GROMACS .gro file of C-alpha atoms in nm:
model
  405
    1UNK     CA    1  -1.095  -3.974  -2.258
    2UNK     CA    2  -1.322  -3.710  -2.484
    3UNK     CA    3  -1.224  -3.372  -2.451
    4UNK     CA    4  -1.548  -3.162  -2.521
    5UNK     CA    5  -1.339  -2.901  -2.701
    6UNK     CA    6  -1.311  -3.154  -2.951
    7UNK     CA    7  -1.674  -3.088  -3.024
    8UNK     CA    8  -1.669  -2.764  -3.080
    9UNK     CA    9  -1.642  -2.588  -3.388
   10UNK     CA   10  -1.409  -2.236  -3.331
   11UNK     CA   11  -1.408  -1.993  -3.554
   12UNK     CA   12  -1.249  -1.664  -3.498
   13UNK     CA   13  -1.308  -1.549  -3.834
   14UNK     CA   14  -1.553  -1.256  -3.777
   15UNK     CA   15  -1.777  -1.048  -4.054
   16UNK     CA   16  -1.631  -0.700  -4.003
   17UNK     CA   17  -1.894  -0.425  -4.216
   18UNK     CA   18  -1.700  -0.111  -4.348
   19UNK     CA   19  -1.789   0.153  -4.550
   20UNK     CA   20  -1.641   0.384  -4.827
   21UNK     CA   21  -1.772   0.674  -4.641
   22UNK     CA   22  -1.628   0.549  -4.277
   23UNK     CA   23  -1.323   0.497  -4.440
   24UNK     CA   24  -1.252   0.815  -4.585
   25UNK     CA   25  -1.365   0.981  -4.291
   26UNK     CA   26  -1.121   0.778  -4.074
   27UNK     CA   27  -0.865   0.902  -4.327
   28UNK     CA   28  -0.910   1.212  -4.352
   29UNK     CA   29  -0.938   1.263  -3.929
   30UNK     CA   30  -0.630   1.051  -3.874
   31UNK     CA   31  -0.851   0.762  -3.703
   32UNK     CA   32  -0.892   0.958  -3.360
   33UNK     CA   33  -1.142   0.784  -3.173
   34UNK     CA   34  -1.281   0.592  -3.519
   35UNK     CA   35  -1.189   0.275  -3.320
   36UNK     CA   36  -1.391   0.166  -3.055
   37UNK     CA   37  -1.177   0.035  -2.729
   38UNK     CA   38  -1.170  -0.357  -2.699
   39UNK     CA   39  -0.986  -0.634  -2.536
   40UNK     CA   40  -0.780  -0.662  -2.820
   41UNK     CA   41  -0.634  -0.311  -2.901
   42UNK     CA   42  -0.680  -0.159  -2.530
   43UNK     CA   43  -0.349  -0.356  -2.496
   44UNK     CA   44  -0.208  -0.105  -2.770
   45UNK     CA   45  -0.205   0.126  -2.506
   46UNK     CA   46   0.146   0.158  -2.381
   47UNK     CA   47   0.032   0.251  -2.013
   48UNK     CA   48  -0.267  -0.019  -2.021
   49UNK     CA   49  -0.020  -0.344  -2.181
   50UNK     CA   50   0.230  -0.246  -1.861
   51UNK     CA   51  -0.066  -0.264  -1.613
   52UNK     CA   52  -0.128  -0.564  -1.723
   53UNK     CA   53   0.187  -0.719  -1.763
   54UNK     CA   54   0.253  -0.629  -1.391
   55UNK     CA   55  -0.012  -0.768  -1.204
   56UNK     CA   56  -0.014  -1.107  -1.495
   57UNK     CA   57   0.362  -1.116  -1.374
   58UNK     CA   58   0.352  -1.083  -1.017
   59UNK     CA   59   0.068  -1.368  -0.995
   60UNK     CA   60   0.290  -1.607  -1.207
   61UNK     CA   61   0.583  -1.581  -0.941
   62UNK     CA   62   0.363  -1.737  -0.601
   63UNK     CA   63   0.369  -2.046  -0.585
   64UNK     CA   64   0.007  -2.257  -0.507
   65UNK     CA   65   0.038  -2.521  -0.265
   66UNK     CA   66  -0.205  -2.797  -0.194
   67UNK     CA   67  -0.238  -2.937   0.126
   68UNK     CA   68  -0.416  -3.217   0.344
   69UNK     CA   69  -0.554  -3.151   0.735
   70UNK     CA   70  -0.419  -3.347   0.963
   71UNK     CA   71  -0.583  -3.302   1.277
   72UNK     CA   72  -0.540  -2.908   1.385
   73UNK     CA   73  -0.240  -2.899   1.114
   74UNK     CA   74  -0.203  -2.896   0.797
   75UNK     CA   75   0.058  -3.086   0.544
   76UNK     CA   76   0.146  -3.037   0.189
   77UNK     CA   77  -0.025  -3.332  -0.003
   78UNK     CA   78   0.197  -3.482  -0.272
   79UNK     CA   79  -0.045  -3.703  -0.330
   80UNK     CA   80  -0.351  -3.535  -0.471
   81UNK     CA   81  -0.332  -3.498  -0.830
   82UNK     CA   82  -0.453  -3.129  -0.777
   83UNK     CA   83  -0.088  -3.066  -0.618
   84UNK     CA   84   0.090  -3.128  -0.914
   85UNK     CA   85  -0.158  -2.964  -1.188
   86UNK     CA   86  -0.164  -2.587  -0.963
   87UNK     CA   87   0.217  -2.616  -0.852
   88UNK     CA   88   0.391  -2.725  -1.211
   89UNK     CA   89   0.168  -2.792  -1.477
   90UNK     CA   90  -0.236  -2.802  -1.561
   91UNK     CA   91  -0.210  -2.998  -1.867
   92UNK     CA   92   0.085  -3.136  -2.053
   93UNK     CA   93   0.110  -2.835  -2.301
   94UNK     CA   94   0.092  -2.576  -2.025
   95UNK     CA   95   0.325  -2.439  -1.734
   96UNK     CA   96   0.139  -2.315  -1.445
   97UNK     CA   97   0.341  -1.964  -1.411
   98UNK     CA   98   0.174  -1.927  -1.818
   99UNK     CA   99  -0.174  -2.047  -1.629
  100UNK     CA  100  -0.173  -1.819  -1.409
  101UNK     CA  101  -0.026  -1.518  -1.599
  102UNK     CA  102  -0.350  -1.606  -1.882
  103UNK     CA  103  -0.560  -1.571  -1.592
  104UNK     CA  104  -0.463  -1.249  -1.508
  105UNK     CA  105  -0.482  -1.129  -1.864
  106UNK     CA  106  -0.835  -1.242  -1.880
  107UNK     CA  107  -0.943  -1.064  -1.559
  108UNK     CA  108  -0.814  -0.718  -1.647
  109UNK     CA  109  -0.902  -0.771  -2.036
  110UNK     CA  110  -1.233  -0.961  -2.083
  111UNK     CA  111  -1.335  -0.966  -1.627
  112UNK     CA  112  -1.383  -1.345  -1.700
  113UNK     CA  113  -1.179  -1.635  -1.705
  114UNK     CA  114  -1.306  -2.018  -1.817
  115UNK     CA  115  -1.089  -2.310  -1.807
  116UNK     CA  116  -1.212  -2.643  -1.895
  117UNK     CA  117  -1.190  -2.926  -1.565
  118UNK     CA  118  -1.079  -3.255  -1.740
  119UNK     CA  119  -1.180  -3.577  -1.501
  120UNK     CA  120  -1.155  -3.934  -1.519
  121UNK     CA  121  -1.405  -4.222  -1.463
  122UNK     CA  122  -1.361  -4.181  -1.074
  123UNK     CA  123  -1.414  -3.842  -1.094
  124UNK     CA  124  -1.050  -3.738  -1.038
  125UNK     CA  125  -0.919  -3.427  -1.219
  126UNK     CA  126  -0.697  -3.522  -1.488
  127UNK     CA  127  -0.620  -3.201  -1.644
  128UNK     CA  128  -0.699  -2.766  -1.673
  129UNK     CA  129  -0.737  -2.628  -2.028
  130UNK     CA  130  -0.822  -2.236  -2.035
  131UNK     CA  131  -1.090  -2.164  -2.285
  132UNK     CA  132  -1.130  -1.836  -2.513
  133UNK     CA  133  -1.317  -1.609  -2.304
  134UNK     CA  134  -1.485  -1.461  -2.559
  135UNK     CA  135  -1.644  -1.793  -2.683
  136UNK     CA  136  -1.823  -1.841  -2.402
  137UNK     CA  137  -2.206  -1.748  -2.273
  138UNK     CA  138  -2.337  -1.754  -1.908
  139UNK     CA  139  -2.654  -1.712  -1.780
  140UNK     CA  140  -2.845  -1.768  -1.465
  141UNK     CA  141  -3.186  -1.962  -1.455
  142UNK     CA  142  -3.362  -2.051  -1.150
  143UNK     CA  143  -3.040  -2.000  -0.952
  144UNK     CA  144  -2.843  -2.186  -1.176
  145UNK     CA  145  -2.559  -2.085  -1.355
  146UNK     CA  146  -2.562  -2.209  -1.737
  147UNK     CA  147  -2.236  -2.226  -1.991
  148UNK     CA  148  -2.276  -2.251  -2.366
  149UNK     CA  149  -1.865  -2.241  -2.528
  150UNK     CA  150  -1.964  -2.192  -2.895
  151UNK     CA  151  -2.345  -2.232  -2.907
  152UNK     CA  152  -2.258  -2.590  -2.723
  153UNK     CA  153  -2.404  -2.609  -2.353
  154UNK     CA  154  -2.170  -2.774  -2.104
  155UNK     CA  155  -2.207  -2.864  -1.760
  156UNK     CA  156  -2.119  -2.660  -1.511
  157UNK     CA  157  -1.870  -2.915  -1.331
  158UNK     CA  158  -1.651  -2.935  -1.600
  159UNK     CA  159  -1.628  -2.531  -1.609
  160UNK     CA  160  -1.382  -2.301  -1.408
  161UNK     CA  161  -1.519  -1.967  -1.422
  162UNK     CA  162  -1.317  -1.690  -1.213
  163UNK     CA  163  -1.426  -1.327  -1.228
  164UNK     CA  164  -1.301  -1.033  -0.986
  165UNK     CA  165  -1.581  -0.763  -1.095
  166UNK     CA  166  -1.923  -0.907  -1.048
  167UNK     CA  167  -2.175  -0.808  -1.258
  168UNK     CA  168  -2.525  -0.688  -1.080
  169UNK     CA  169  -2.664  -1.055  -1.065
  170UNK     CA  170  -2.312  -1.201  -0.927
  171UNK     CA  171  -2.329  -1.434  -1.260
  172UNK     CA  172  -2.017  -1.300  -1.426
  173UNK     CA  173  -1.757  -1.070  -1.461
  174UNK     CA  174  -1.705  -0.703  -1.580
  175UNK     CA  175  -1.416  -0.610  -1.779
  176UNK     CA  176  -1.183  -0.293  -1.663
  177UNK     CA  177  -1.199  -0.209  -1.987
  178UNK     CA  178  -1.574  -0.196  -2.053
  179UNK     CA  179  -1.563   0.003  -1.701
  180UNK     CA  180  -1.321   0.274  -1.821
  181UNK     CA  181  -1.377   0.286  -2.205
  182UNK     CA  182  -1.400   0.696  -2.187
  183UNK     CA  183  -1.033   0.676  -1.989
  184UNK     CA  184  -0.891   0.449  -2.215
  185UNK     CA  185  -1.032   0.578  -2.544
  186UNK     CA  186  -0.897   0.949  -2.458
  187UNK     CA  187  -0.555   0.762  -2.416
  188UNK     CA  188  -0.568   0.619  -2.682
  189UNK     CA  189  -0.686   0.868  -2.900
  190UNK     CA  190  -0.362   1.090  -2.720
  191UNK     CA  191  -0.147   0.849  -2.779
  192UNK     CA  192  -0.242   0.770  -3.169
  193UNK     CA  193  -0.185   1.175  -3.239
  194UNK     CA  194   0.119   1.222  -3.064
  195UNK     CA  195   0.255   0.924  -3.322
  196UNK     CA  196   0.096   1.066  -3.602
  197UNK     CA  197   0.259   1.372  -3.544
  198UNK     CA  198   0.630   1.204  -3.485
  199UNK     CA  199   0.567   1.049  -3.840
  200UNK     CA  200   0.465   1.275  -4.031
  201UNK     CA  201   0.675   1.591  -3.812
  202UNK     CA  202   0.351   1.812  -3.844
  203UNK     CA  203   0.415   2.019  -3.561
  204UNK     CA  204   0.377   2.361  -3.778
  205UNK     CA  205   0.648   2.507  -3.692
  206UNK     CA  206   0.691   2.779  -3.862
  207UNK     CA  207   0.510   2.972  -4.202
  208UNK     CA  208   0.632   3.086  -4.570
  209UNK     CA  209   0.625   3.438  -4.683
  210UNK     CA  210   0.638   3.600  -4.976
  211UNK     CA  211   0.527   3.946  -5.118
  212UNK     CA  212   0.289   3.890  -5.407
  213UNK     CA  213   0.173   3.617  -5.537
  214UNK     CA  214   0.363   3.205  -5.603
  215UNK     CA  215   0.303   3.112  -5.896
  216UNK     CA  216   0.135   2.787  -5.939
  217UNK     CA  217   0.461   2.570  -6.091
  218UNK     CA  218   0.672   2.715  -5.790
  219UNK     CA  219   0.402   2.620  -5.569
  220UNK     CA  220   0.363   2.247  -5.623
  221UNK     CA  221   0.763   2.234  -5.643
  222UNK     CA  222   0.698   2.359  -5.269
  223UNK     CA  223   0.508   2.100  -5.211
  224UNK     CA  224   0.696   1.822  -5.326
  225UNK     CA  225   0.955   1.866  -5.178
  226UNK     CA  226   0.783   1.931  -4.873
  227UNK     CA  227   0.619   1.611  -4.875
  228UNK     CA  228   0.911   1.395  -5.007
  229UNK     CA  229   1.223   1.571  -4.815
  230UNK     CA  230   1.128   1.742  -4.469
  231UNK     CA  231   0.804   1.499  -4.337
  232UNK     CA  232   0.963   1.267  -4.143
  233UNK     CA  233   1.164   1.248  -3.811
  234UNK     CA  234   1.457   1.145  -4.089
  235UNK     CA  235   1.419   1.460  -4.251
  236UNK     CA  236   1.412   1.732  -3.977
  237UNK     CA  237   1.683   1.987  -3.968
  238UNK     CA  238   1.754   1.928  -4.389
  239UNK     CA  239   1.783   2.261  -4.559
  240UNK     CA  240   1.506   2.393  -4.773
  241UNK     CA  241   1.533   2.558  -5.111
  242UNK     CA  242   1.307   2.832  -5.155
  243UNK     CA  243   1.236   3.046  -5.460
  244UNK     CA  244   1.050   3.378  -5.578
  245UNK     CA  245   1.127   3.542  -5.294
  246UNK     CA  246   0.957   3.316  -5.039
  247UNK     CA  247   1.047   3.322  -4.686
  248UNK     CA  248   1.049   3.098  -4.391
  249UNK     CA  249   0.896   3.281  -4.078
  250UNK     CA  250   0.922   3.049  -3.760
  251UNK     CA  251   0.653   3.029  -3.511
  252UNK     CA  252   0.647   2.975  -3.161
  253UNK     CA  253   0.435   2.726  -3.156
  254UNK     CA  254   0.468   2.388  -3.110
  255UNK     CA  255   0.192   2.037  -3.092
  256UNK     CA  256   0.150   2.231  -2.750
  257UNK     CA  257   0.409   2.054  -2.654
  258UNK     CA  258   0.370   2.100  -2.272
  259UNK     CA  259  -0.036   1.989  -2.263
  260UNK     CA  260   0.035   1.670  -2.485
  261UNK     CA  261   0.288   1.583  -2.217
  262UNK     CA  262   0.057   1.649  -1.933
  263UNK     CA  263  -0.207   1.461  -2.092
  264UNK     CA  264  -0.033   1.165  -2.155
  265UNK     CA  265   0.107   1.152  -1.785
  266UNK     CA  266  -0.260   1.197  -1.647
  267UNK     CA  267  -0.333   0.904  -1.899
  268UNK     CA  268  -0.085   0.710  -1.766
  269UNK     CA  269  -0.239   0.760  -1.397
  270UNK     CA  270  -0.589   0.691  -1.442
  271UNK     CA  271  -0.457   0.357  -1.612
  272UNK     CA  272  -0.298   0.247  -1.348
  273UNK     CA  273  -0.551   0.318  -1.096
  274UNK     CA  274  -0.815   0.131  -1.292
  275UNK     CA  275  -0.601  -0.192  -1.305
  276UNK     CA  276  -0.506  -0.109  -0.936
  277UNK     CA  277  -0.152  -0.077  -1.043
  278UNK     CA  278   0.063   0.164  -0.854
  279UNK     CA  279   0.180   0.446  -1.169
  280UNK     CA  280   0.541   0.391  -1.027
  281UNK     CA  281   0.531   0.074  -1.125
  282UNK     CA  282   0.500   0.119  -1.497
  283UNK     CA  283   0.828   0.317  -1.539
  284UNK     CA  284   0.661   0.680  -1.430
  285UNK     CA  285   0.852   0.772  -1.091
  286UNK     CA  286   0.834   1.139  -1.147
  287UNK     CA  287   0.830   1.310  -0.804
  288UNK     CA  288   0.849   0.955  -0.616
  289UNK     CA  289   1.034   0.887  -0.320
  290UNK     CA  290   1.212   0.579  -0.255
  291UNK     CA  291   1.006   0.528   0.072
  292UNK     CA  292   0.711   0.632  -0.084
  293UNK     CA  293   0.778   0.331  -0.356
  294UNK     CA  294   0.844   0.114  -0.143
  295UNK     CA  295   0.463   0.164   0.029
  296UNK     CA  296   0.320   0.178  -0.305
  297UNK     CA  297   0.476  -0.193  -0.396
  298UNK     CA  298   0.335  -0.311  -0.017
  299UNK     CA  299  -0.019  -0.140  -0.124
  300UNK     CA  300  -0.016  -0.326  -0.451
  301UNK     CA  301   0.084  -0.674  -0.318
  302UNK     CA  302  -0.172  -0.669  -0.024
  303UNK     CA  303  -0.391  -0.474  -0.153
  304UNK     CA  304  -0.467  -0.574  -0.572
  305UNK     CA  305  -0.260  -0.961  -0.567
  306UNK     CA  306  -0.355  -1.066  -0.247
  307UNK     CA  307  -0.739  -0.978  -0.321
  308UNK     CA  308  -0.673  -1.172  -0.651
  309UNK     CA  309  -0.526  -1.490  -0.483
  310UNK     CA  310  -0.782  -1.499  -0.212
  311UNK     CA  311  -1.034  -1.506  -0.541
  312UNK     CA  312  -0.835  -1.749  -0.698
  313UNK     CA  313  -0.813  -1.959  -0.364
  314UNK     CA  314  -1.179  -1.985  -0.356
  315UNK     CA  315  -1.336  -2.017  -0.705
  316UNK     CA  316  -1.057  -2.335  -0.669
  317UNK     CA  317  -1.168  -2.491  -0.375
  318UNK     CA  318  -1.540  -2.440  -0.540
  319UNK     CA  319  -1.513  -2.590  -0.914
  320UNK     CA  320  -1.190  -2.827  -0.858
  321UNK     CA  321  -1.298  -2.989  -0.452
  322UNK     CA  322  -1.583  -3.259  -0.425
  323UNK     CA  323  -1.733  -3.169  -0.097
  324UNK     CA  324  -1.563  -3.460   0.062
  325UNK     CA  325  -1.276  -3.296  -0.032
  326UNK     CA  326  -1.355  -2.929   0.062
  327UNK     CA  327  -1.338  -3.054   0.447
  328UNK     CA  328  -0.955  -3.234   0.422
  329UNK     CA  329  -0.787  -3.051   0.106
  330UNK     CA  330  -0.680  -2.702   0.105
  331UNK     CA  331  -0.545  -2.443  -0.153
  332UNK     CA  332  -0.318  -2.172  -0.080
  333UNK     CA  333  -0.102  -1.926  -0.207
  334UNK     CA  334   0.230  -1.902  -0.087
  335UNK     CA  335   0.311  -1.552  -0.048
  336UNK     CA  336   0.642  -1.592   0.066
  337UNK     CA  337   0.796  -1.608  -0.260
  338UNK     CA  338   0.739  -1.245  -0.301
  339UNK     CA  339   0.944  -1.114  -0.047
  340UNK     CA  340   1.213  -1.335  -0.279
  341UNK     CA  341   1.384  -1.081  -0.431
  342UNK     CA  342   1.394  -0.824  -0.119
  343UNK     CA  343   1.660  -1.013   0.082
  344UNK     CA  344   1.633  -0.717   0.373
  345UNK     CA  345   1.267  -0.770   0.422
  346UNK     CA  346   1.298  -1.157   0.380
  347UNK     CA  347   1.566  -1.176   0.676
  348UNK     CA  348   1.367  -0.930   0.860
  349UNK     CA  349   1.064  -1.187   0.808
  350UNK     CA  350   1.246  -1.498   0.907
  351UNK     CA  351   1.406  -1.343   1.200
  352UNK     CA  352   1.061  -1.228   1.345
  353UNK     CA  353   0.915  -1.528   1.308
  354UNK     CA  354   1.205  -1.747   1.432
  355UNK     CA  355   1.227  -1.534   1.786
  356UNK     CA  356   0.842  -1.607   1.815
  357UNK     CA  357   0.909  -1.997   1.772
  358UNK     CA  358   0.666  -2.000   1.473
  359UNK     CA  359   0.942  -2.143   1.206
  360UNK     CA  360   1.197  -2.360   1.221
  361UNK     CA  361   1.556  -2.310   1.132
  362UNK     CA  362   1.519  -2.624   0.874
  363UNK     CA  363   1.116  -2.421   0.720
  364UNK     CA  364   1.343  -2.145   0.684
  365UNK     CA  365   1.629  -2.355   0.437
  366UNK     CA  366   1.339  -2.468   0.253
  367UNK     CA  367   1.186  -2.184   0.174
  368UNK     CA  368   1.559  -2.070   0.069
  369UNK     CA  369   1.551  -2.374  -0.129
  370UNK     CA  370   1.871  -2.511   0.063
  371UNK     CA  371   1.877  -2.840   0.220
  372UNK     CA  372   1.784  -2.881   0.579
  373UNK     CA  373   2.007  -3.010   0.913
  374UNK     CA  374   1.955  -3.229   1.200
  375UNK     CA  375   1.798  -3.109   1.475
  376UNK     CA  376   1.649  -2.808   1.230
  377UNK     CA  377   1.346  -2.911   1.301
  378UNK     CA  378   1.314  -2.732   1.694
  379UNK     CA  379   1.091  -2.429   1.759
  380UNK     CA  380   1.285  -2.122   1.966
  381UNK     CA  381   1.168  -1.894   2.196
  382UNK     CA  382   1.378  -1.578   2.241
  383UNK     CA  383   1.454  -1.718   2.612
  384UNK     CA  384   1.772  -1.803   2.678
  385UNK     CA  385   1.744  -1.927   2.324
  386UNK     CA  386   1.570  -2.206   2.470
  387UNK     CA  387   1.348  -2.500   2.291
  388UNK     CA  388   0.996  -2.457   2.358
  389UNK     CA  389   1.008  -2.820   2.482
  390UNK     CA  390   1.233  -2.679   2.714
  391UNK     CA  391   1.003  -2.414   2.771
  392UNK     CA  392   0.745  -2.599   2.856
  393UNK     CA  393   0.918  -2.817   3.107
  394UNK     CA  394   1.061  -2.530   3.343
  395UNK     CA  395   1.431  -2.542   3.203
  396UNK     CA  396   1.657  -2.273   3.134
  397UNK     CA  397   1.462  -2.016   3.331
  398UNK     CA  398   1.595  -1.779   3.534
  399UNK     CA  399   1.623  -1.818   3.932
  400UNK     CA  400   1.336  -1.608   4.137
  401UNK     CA  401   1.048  -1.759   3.863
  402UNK     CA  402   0.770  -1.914   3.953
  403UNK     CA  403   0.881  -2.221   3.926
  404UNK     CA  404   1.156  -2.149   4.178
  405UNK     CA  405   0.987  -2.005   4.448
   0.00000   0.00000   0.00000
């Protein structure tokens, strides 16, 4: 079997021009907003790497289940090689929960994600590789889409391309980031002066004094030890030796203190709302009810994973189903296991659905993961507790029905 990657010749080594001038500049400004927000240091951003962590970890915890129809029903199909490659592993170096957690980083970080389809002779999928995003080159001609993964074109059927922001033409992706640069640049830029300020303890708080003149030898004294005993969280609060009748004056002023804050929590909002990530749920609960959480979490599941899934559900059924396939095999998300670790809600769910005979006692072990009992296997109706078999055949009901008249 030939793995095209094989082929390909990857270099990440890229030319990267500086200059004298640029670089003294950047020195000499502290490097606010010299750097130019990308994939790779937007995740520098405190608020931005929890945004993405969240969503990346929340899609690695449901399950994907493949399964056959059978008639009006459908049944889990053990037997398609698709079942085990999206439920435990795509390849043998990969786990899927990794998979699917890459994929997620991709989306919010580049807005595409490639994976390479492996298949056999027969045309049966052997394997899933993801691809570096950034490698690859669509394009659309005469309504079809092209792929070129380092200058190398490859055929569209043995490409997984999945994208949540369309560009104009539909062809690819958008990255959040390339969407929200101007956000995401001002955080950073907040961010990389409030930590130049902790290190070097710039914050001027306070001035020296002195009637007259310093003389130039008591002057750079001043200065070194400046430099070498008070900059530096370590230092602060370490007396100061002062000669020739200099004074310390302190000043109320501080890195204003109270703005810097502010700014950084507005940062922290707009972040989340551009990844669609409730700001709650990236350790900032200031002025958050529990309820109020608690809706934000239910927002976030149906409203940014399940639109994710539903994405994910489809872009499989397109690149991994023949179109034989595509009419018996279906791929689904099993939402379930996010209710998992909210045993309230998950009775609650079980419970609802029992009374309305759409679960069985023995569906509800397994999900659990617990073995199941004879006789689990009955549907209940909240009459009598009756079967619906029962139901169905006029037991168990009450006197004066219609059946009794």
């Amino acid at each position: 079997m030939v793995n095209f990657l094989d082929q390909f010749s990857i270099s990440d080594a890229k030319a990267e021009g500086s200059s004298e001038n640029t670089s003294t500049i950047s020195a000499l400004l502290g490097g606010i907003g010299s750097d130019a927000i990308n994939a790779s240091n937007a995740q520098k951003i405190a608020a931005v790497f929890a945004c993405i962590n969240v969503k990346a970890n929340a899609l690695a915890v449901i399950p994907i289940k493949t399964y056959k129809r059978v008639g009006d029903r459908k049944e889990e199909d053990y037997t398609n090689p698709l079942f085990s490659l999206l439920r435990y592993a795509p390849n043998d170096t990969l786990i899927i929960s990794l998979y699917k957690k890459m994929i997620s980083q991709d989306l919010d970080l580049r807005g595409n994600h490639y994976s390479q389809i492996v298949r056999n002779g027969l045309g049966v999928i052997q394997s899933i590789h993801p691809l570096v995003a950034d490698n690859m080159e669509v394009s659309l001609a005469h309504g079809v889409k092209t792929f070129k993964y380092n200058g190398v074109p490859v055929a569209s059927t043995k490409i997984l391309h999945i994208f949540d922001i369309p560009d104009v033409t539909g062809t690819k992706g958008i990255s959040r980031i390339e969407y929200a640069k101007e956000c995401l640049q001002f955080a950073k830029n907040t961010s990389s002066h409030g930590n130049r300020l902790f290190k070097n303890s710039a914050s001027p708080s306070g001035s020296f004094e002195i009637e007259g003149s310093l003389s130039q030898e008591a002057f750079d004294r001043l200065k070194s030890d400046l430099d070498k005993k008070w900059v530096g969280l370590s230092n602060l609060g370490k007396p100061l030796l002062l000669e020739e009748g200099l004074t310390f004056k302190p000043l109320d002023i501080k890195n204003s203190d109270a703005e810097w804050l502010e700014s950084r929590k507005f940062n922290r909002e707009e972040v989340a709302a551009i990844f669609g990530v409730p700001v709650a749920m990236i350790n900032d609960a200031a002025n958050t009810a529990y309820g109020n959480l608690e809706q934000k979490y239910l927002e976030f599941s149906t409203g940014t994973i399940f639109t994710i899934t539903t994405i994910l559900e489809e872009q499989f059924r397109q690149s991994l189903l023949t179109p034989q396939e595509k009419n018996t095999t279906v791929i689904k998300f099993k939402y379930n296991a996010m209710l998992r670790v909210d045993t309230a809600t998950r009775g609650e769910y079980y419970k609802t659905r029992f009374n309305t005979a759409s679960i069985t006692p023995n569906q509800i072990l397994g999900y659990e993961d617990e073995n199941g009992f004879d006789g689990g296997d009955e549907r209940y109706l909240q009459l009598n507790i009756a079967t619906v078999k029962d139901v169905n055949s006029g037991k168990n009901l009450k006197k004066g029905g219609s059946n009794n008249e």
